[in-house]
Short mmCIF file of C-alpha atoms in Angstrom, two decimals:
data_model
loop_
_atom_site.label_atom_id
_atom_site.label_comp_id
_atom_site.label_asym_id
_atom_site.label_seq_id
_atom_site.Cartn_x
_atom_site.Cartn_y
_atom_site.Cartn_z
CA UNK A 1 65.45 97.35 129.65
CA UNK A 2 63.98 94.07 130.74
CA UNK A 3 60.32 93.10 130.97
CA UNK A 4 59.08 90.16 132.97
CA UNK A 5 55.62 88.89 133.73
CA UNK A 6 54.26 88.57 137.27
CA UNK A 7 54.32 84.77 137.48
CA UNK A 8 57.89 84.50 136.20
CA UNK A 9 59.14 87.40 138.30
CA UNK A 10 57.79 85.74 141.44
CA UNK A 11 60.28 82.94 140.89
CA UNK A 12 59.84 81.70 144.43
CA UNK A 13 60.24 78.06 143.53
CA UNK A 14 63.79 78.83 142.46
CA UNK A 15 64.81 80.48 145.70
CA UNK A 16 66.64 78.58 148.40
CA UNK A 17 65.16 80.79 151.10
CA UNK A 18 66.06 81.05 154.76
CA UNK A 19 62.65 80.75 156.39
CA UNK A 20 62.97 83.46 159.01
CA UNK A 21 65.12 86.51 159.64
CA UNK A 22 67.46 86.94 162.49
CA UNK A 23 65.83 90.05 163.95
CA UNK A 24 69.35 91.39 164.14
CA UNK A 25 42.21 112.14 147.01
CA UNK A 26 41.10 112.45 150.39
CA UNK A 27 37.31 111.97 150.10
CA UNK A 28 36.48 114.58 152.70
CA UNK A 29 38.16 116.76 155.28
CA UNK A 30 38.70 113.91 157.76
CA UNK A 31 38.48 110.84 155.59
CA UNK A 32 40.97 108.06 154.95
CA UNK A 33 41.08 105.92 151.88
CA UNK A 34 43.35 103.68 149.87
CA UNK A 35 43.73 103.01 146.17
CA UNK A 36 40.94 100.50 145.53
CA UNK A 37 41.22 100.54 141.75
CA UNK A 38 42.37 97.45 139.89
CA UNK A 39 46.03 97.41 139.08
CA UNK A 40 47.20 96.66 135.57
CA UNK A 41 48.21 93.19 134.39
CA UNK A 42 50.77 94.55 131.94
CA UNK A 43 54.33 93.25 132.14
CA UNK A 44 56.56 95.22 134.46
CA UNK A 45 59.92 96.72 133.65
CA UNK A 46 62.58 94.98 135.76
CA UNK A 47 66.20 95.99 136.09
CA UNK A 48 68.45 93.60 138.01
CA UNK A 49 71.51 95.63 138.92
CA UNK A 50 74.75 94.46 140.51
CA UNK A 51 75.83 96.90 143.26
CA UNK A 52 79.38 97.08 141.87
CA UNK A 53 77.99 98.23 138.52
CA UNK A 54 76.90 101.41 140.27
CA UNK A 55 80.06 101.93 142.36
CA UNK A 56 83.25 99.80 142.20
CA UNK A 57 83.99 100.76 145.84
CA UNK A 58 81.07 98.60 146.98
CA UNK A 59 82.87 95.39 147.85
CA UNK A 60 80.58 93.25 150.00
CA UNK A 61 76.91 92.23 150.17
CA UNK A 62 76.85 91.96 146.40
CA UNK A 63 73.47 90.34 145.70
CA UNK A 64 71.63 92.27 143.01
CA UNK A 65 69.33 95.22 143.54
CA UNK A 66 65.83 94.72 142.09
CA UNK A 67 64.26 97.71 140.34
CA UNK A 68 60.66 97.81 139.14
CA UNK A 69 58.45 100.13 137.11
CA UNK A 70 54.98 99.78 135.61
CA UNK A 71 54.98 102.07 132.59
CA UNK A 72 51.20 101.63 132.17
CA UNK A 73 50.30 102.69 135.72
CA UNK A 74 49.57 106.27 136.71
CA UNK A 75 52.67 107.39 138.57
CA UNK A 76 52.30 108.62 142.16
CA UNK A 77 55.68 110.39 141.80
CA UNK A 78 57.08 108.43 144.72
CA UNK A 79 59.90 105.95 145.13
CA UNK A 80 59.34 102.90 147.33
CA UNK A 81 62.60 101.72 148.87
CA UNK A 82 62.36 98.15 150.20
CA UNK A 83 65.07 96.81 152.54
CA UNK A 84 65.20 93.00 152.88
CA UNK A 85 65.57 91.23 156.21
CA UNK A 86 68.71 89.86 157.79
CA UNK A 87 70.84 87.72 155.44
CA UNK A 88 68.24 87.91 152.65
CA UNK A 89 68.46 89.60 149.23
CA UNK A 90 65.84 91.71 147.45
CA UNK A 91 65.10 88.73 145.17
CA UNK A 92 63.20 87.07 148.04
CA UNK A 93 60.57 89.85 148.15
CA UNK A 94 59.51 90.28 144.55
CA UNK A 95 55.75 89.97 145.01
CA UNK A 96 55.33 92.97 147.30
CA UNK A 97 57.76 95.00 145.18
CA UNK A 98 55.73 94.18 142.06
CA UNK A 99 52.49 95.23 143.75
CA UNK A 100 53.99 98.58 144.71
CA UNK A 101 55.06 99.13 141.09
CA UNK A 102 51.54 98.40 139.88
CA UNK A 103 50.27 101.05 142.30
CA UNK A 104 52.38 103.70 140.57
CA UNK A 105 55.57 103.65 142.60
CA UNK A 106 59.06 103.54 141.21
CA UNK A 107 60.41 100.62 143.26
CA UNK A 108 63.87 99.67 144.47
CA UNK A 109 64.64 96.51 146.43
CA UNK A 110 68.06 97.48 147.75
CA UNK A 111 70.88 95.13 148.74
CA UNK A 112 72.82 96.49 151.70
CA UNK A 113 74.93 95.24 154.67
CA UNK A 114 72.38 93.05 156.46
CA UNK A 115 74.38 90.36 158.24
CA UNK A 116 72.76 91.21 161.56
CA UNK A 117 74.54 91.09 164.90
CA UNK A 118 72.65 93.63 166.97
CA UNK A 119 70.18 91.05 168.29
CA UNK A 120 73.06 89.28 170.05
CA UNK A 121 75.26 92.23 170.96
CA UNK A 122 72.78 94.92 172.01
CA UNK A 123 70.60 93.30 174.74
CA UNK A 124 73.66 92.91 176.99
CA UNK A 125 75.26 96.27 176.12
CA UNK A 126 75.50 98.96 178.85
CA UNK A 127 72.90 101.00 176.93
CA UNK A 128 70.93 98.57 174.74
CA UNK A 129 68.82 101.22 173.03
CA UNK A 130 71.88 103.27 172.07
CA UNK A 131 73.51 100.07 170.77
CA UNK A 132 70.56 99.30 168.48
CA UNK A 133 70.41 102.92 167.33
CA UNK A 134 74.14 103.21 166.62
CA UNK A 135 74.21 99.90 164.74
CA UNK A 136 71.36 100.96 162.47
CA UNK A 137 72.86 104.40 161.90
CA UNK A 138 76.17 102.80 160.89
CA UNK A 139 74.37 100.65 158.32
CA UNK A 140 72.63 103.74 156.97
CA UNK A 141 75.55 106.17 156.68
CA UNK A 142 78.71 104.05 157.06
CA UNK A 143 80.14 106.03 159.99
CA UNK A 144 81.83 103.72 162.51
CA UNK A 145 79.86 103.51 165.76
CA UNK A 146 79.82 99.90 167.02
CA UNK A 147 82.55 97.27 167.25
CA UNK A 148 80.49 94.34 165.95
CA UNK A 149 79.78 95.97 162.56
CA UNK A 150 82.19 96.94 159.80
CA UNK A 151 80.24 99.15 157.40
CA UNK A 152 82.09 101.88 155.52
CA UNK A 153 80.59 104.80 153.60
CA UNK A 154 80.81 103.05 150.22
CA UNK A 155 78.77 100.09 151.46
CA UNK A 156 76.20 102.11 153.38
CA UNK A 157 72.52 102.35 152.46
CA UNK A 158 72.94 106.05 151.67
CA UNK A 159 75.73 105.50 149.16
CA UNK A 160 74.18 102.41 147.59
CA UNK A 161 70.86 104.15 147.04
CA UNK A 162 72.48 107.31 145.71
CA UNK A 163 74.74 105.45 143.30
CA UNK A 164 71.89 103.22 142.12
CA UNK A 165 69.64 106.21 141.42
CA UNK A 166 72.45 107.92 139.52
CA UNK A 167 73.04 104.72 137.53
CA UNK A 168 69.35 104.35 136.69
CA UNK A 169 69.01 108.01 135.72
CA UNK A 170 71.95 107.60 133.32
CA UNK A 171 71.02 104.22 131.89
CA UNK A 172 67.24 104.80 131.64
CA UNK A 173 66.76 108.57 131.32
CA UNK A 174 63.14 108.27 130.17
CA UNK A 175 62.02 106.42 133.33
CA UNK A 176 62.19 109.37 135.73
CA UNK A 177 64.67 108.11 138.35
CA UNK A 178 66.40 111.50 138.53
CA UNK A 179 63.36 113.00 140.28
CA UNK A 180 64.43 111.13 143.42
CA UNK A 181 67.82 112.84 143.59
CA UNK A 182 68.58 116.33 144.87
CA UNK A 183 72.12 117.70 144.96
CA UNK A 184 73.64 114.22 144.68
CA UNK A 185 71.59 112.81 147.58
CA UNK A 186 68.31 110.89 147.80
CA UNK A 187 65.32 113.23 147.83
CA UNK A 188 63.77 111.78 150.97
CA UNK A 189 60.59 113.85 150.78
CA UNK A 190 59.64 111.82 147.69
CA UNK A 191 60.62 108.43 149.11
CA UNK A 192 58.51 105.86 150.95
CA UNK A 193 60.67 103.58 153.06
CA UNK A 194 59.83 99.97 153.89
CA UNK A 195 61.45 96.72 154.91
CA UNK A 196 61.09 93.30 156.48
CA UNK A 197 62.39 92.38 159.94
CA UNK A 198 65.87 93.90 160.29
CA UNK A 199 65.23 95.84 157.10
CA UNK A 200 62.11 97.26 158.66
CA UNK A 201 64.18 98.36 161.64
CA UNK A 202 66.52 100.22 159.30
CA UNK A 203 63.52 101.75 157.56
CA UNK A 204 62.23 103.01 160.90
CA UNK A 205 65.64 104.48 161.71
CA UNK A 206 65.74 106.34 158.38
CA UNK A 207 62.28 107.74 159.15
CA UNK A 208 63.49 108.76 162.60
CA UNK A 209 66.27 110.98 161.25
CA UNK A 210 64.69 112.08 157.95
CA UNK A 211 61.28 113.20 156.77
CA UNK A 212 59.94 110.56 154.37
CA UNK A 213 56.58 110.27 152.69
CA UNK A 214 55.60 106.88 154.17
CA UNK A 215 56.93 104.05 156.34
CA UNK A 216 55.72 100.44 155.93
CA UNK A 217 57.04 97.97 158.50
CA UNK A 218 56.79 94.28 157.65
CA UNK A 219 57.34 92.07 160.73
CA UNK A 220 59.23 94.86 162.41
CA UNK A 221 60.68 96.52 164.46
CA UNK A 222 62.13 93.51 166.31
CA UNK A 223 64.61 95.44 168.51
CA UNK A 224 63.76 94.76 172.15
CA UNK A 225 65.01 95.11 175.70
CA UNK A 226 63.35 92.23 177.54
CA UNK A 227 59.70 92.89 176.63
CA UNK A 228 60.13 96.63 176.06
CA UNK A 229 60.86 98.59 172.89
CA UNK A 230 64.15 100.50 172.76
CA UNK A 231 63.77 104.20 173.47
CA UNK A 232 65.05 105.22 170.01
CA UNK A 233 61.63 104.40 168.56
CA UNK A 234 59.82 106.99 170.67
CA UNK A 235 60.94 110.05 168.70
CA UNK A 236 61.01 110.44 164.93
CA UNK A 237 61.17 113.24 162.38
CA UNK A 238 58.58 111.56 160.15
CA UNK A 239 55.07 112.13 161.58
CA UNK A 240 53.37 109.11 163.11
CA UNK A 241 50.43 109.27 160.69
CA UNK A 242 52.80 108.17 157.92
CA UNK A 243 53.67 104.85 159.61
CA UNK A 244 51.97 101.53 158.81
CA UNK A 245 52.79 97.98 159.88
CA UNK A 246 51.83 94.34 159.46
CA UNK A 247 52.87 91.30 161.49
CA UNK A 248 51.86 87.68 162.15
CA UNK A 249 50.42 86.70 165.52
CA UNK A 250 52.50 83.49 165.63
CA UNK A 251 55.79 85.24 164.92
CA UNK A 252 58.16 84.66 167.87
CA UNK A 253 59.02 88.36 167.64
CA UNK A 254 55.37 89.44 167.79
CA UNK A 255 55.54 90.90 171.31
CA UNK A 256 58.61 92.95 170.42
CA UNK A 257 56.98 94.17 167.22
CA UNK A 258 53.81 95.23 169.07
CA UNK A 259 55.87 97.00 171.71
CA UNK A 260 57.65 98.88 168.95
CA UNK A 261 54.36 99.90 167.34
CA UNK A 262 53.14 101.19 170.70
CA UNK A 263 56.36 103.16 171.18
CA UNK A 264 55.96 104.73 167.72
CA UNK A 265 52.44 105.82 168.73
CA UNK A 266 50.48 103.72 166.27
CA UNK A 267 47.86 102.79 168.86
CA UNK A 268 46.22 106.18 168.32
CA UNK A 269 44.83 104.84 165.04
CA UNK A 270 43.02 101.94 166.69
CA UNK A 271 43.64 98.27 167.33
CA UNK A 272 45.31 96.13 164.66
CA UNK A 273 42.91 94.58 162.15
CA UNK A 274 43.02 90.99 160.82
CA UNK A 275 43.26 91.43 157.03
CA UNK A 276 41.90 87.96 156.25
CA UNK A 277 38.59 88.63 158.04
CA UNK A 278 38.18 92.36 157.41
CA UNK A 279 38.46 94.71 154.45
CA UNK A 280 40.18 98.00 153.64
CA UNK A 281 40.15 100.62 155.03
CA UNK A 282 40.13 98.51 158.22
CA UNK A 283 38.43 101.30 160.24
CA UNK A 284 41.46 103.50 159.62
CA UNK A 285 43.94 101.48 161.65
CA UNK A 286 47.60 101.72 160.67
CA UNK A 287 48.47 98.20 161.83
CA UNK A 288 47.40 94.76 160.60
CA UNK A 289 47.94 91.40 162.31
CA UNK A 290 47.45 88.27 160.24
CA UNK A 291 47.06 84.65 161.28
CA UNK A 292 47.30 83.17 157.79
CA UNK A 293 49.11 79.86 157.37
CA UNK A 294 52.47 80.15 155.59
CA UNK A 295 53.07 78.27 152.37
CA UNK A 296 53.83 74.68 153.36
CA UNK A 297 52.40 75.09 156.87
CA UNK A 298 54.01 76.40 160.04
CA UNK A 299 57.69 75.40 160.24
CA UNK A 300 60.07 76.92 162.78
CA UNK A 301 59.35 80.65 162.65
CA UNK A 302 58.27 80.96 159.02
CA UNK A 303 55.28 82.98 160.28
CA UNK A 304 57.79 85.83 160.42
CA UNK A 305 57.95 85.84 156.61
CA UNK A 306 54.19 85.67 155.93
CA UNK A 307 53.69 89.46 155.68
CA UNK A 308 56.13 89.95 152.79
CA UNK A 309 58.47 87.04 151.96
CA UNK A 310 57.80 85.26 148.64
CA UNK A 311 58.33 81.73 149.94
CA UNK A 312 56.18 82.21 153.04
CA UNK A 313 53.36 84.56 152.08
CA UNK A 314 50.26 82.49 151.18
CA UNK A 315 48.87 82.52 147.64
CA UNK A 316 45.41 81.96 146.23
CA UNK A 317 44.64 79.30 143.61
CA UNK A 318 45.53 81.74 140.81
CA UNK A 319 48.84 82.68 142.43
CA UNK A 320 47.62 86.02 143.78
CA UNK A 321 49.02 86.82 147.25
CA UNK A 322 46.24 86.59 149.84
CA UNK A 323 47.62 89.74 151.46
CA UNK A 324 47.51 91.77 148.25
CA UNK A 325 44.70 94.07 149.41
CA UNK A 326 46.47 94.52 152.73
CA UNK A 327 49.69 95.48 150.92
CA UNK A 328 47.79 97.95 148.75
CA UNK A 329 46.24 99.52 151.82
CA UNK A 330 49.57 99.81 153.64
CA UNK A 331 51.18 101.34 150.56
CA UNK A 332 48.45 103.84 149.63
CA UNK A 333 46.20 104.70 152.60
CA UNK A 334 46.02 108.40 153.32
CA UNK A 335 44.76 110.47 156.22
CA UNK A 336 43.88 114.14 156.05
CA UNK A 337 46.94 115.24 158.05
CA UNK A 338 49.22 113.24 155.75
CA UNK A 339 47.70 114.75 152.62
CA UNK A 340 47.96 118.30 153.99
CA UNK A 341 51.63 117.80 154.88
CA UNK A 342 52.45 116.44 151.42
CA UNK A 343 50.78 119.42 149.73
CA UNK A 344 52.87 121.76 151.90
CA UNK A 345 56.11 119.92 151.07
CA UNK A 346 55.45 119.92 147.34
CA UNK A 347 54.48 123.60 147.25
CA UNK A 348 57.35 124.85 149.43
CA UNK A 349 60.09 122.35 148.54
CA UNK A 350 60.28 121.30 152.18
CA UNK A 351 61.55 118.01 153.55
CA UNK A 352 64.33 117.70 151.00
#
């Protein structure tokens, strides 16, 4: 077991970071709230796990998984799975992972096959939407679907997550990781799925084919066909009220991201709110659009990383992320329909 304080775990000054991804208690019967209580300042438990330590058959994309737990926080009995953007490891997104842990999540920043390729191959494919969908499905389950990817079952998100949870349950039996496994598979009804850029696209695809407890899209989904969203976003097993998103208005992929949000149906919750000039619960919207200046000023498309990337997201004088309250809202906001569905799942064992 390893403990690390917040300032050290941030470690952003040590990261040689690519600045932008290749986009390859409800209060009443109809209320919405988020966890507004102060999070603890206690050191977090951090496990840095090499993928091959969990399964020797994993033989590529070998940057470490990052695993977080706040043993002093009241657990929400949920796992937050965070998928990094194209060509980036979980180590580049420690701040948002830490915040989720302080809110009571078990947290996994998962390394997976994220070399990209769909942004170049799919727009000119005979069926661009099917191309994007098949590429993301191959990354998730390892079944061969597209020529420009080479992801096998061992290297897939499904296998990596399963083997990591099994490893954690064995190595740290008192930490409760086994609650997120059911019959040797991830227990998706207890998992919140999130990700940045291409990782957010994969998160949305998982939520399309499986019922998850929450979806948080950071600078995503970037899949696009000209100015339109691909049709795969229009239908999803996870109800729309469980989706949340944040983007930057100077991101070159902003129009694609907004089109994707519209296709998901997020407009029903109201217009996006600017988190720097408004406060939670942001009139109940499920989407936030920031205009904050990245660390070091605007360079190339580093606005794309502002919503979640350690090197880009702006910090206050004390090192606190300026988007911390926005992250907490995205990770904890609840609507009445969401709460009712979760009660049903827990009582009946559904969604597993």
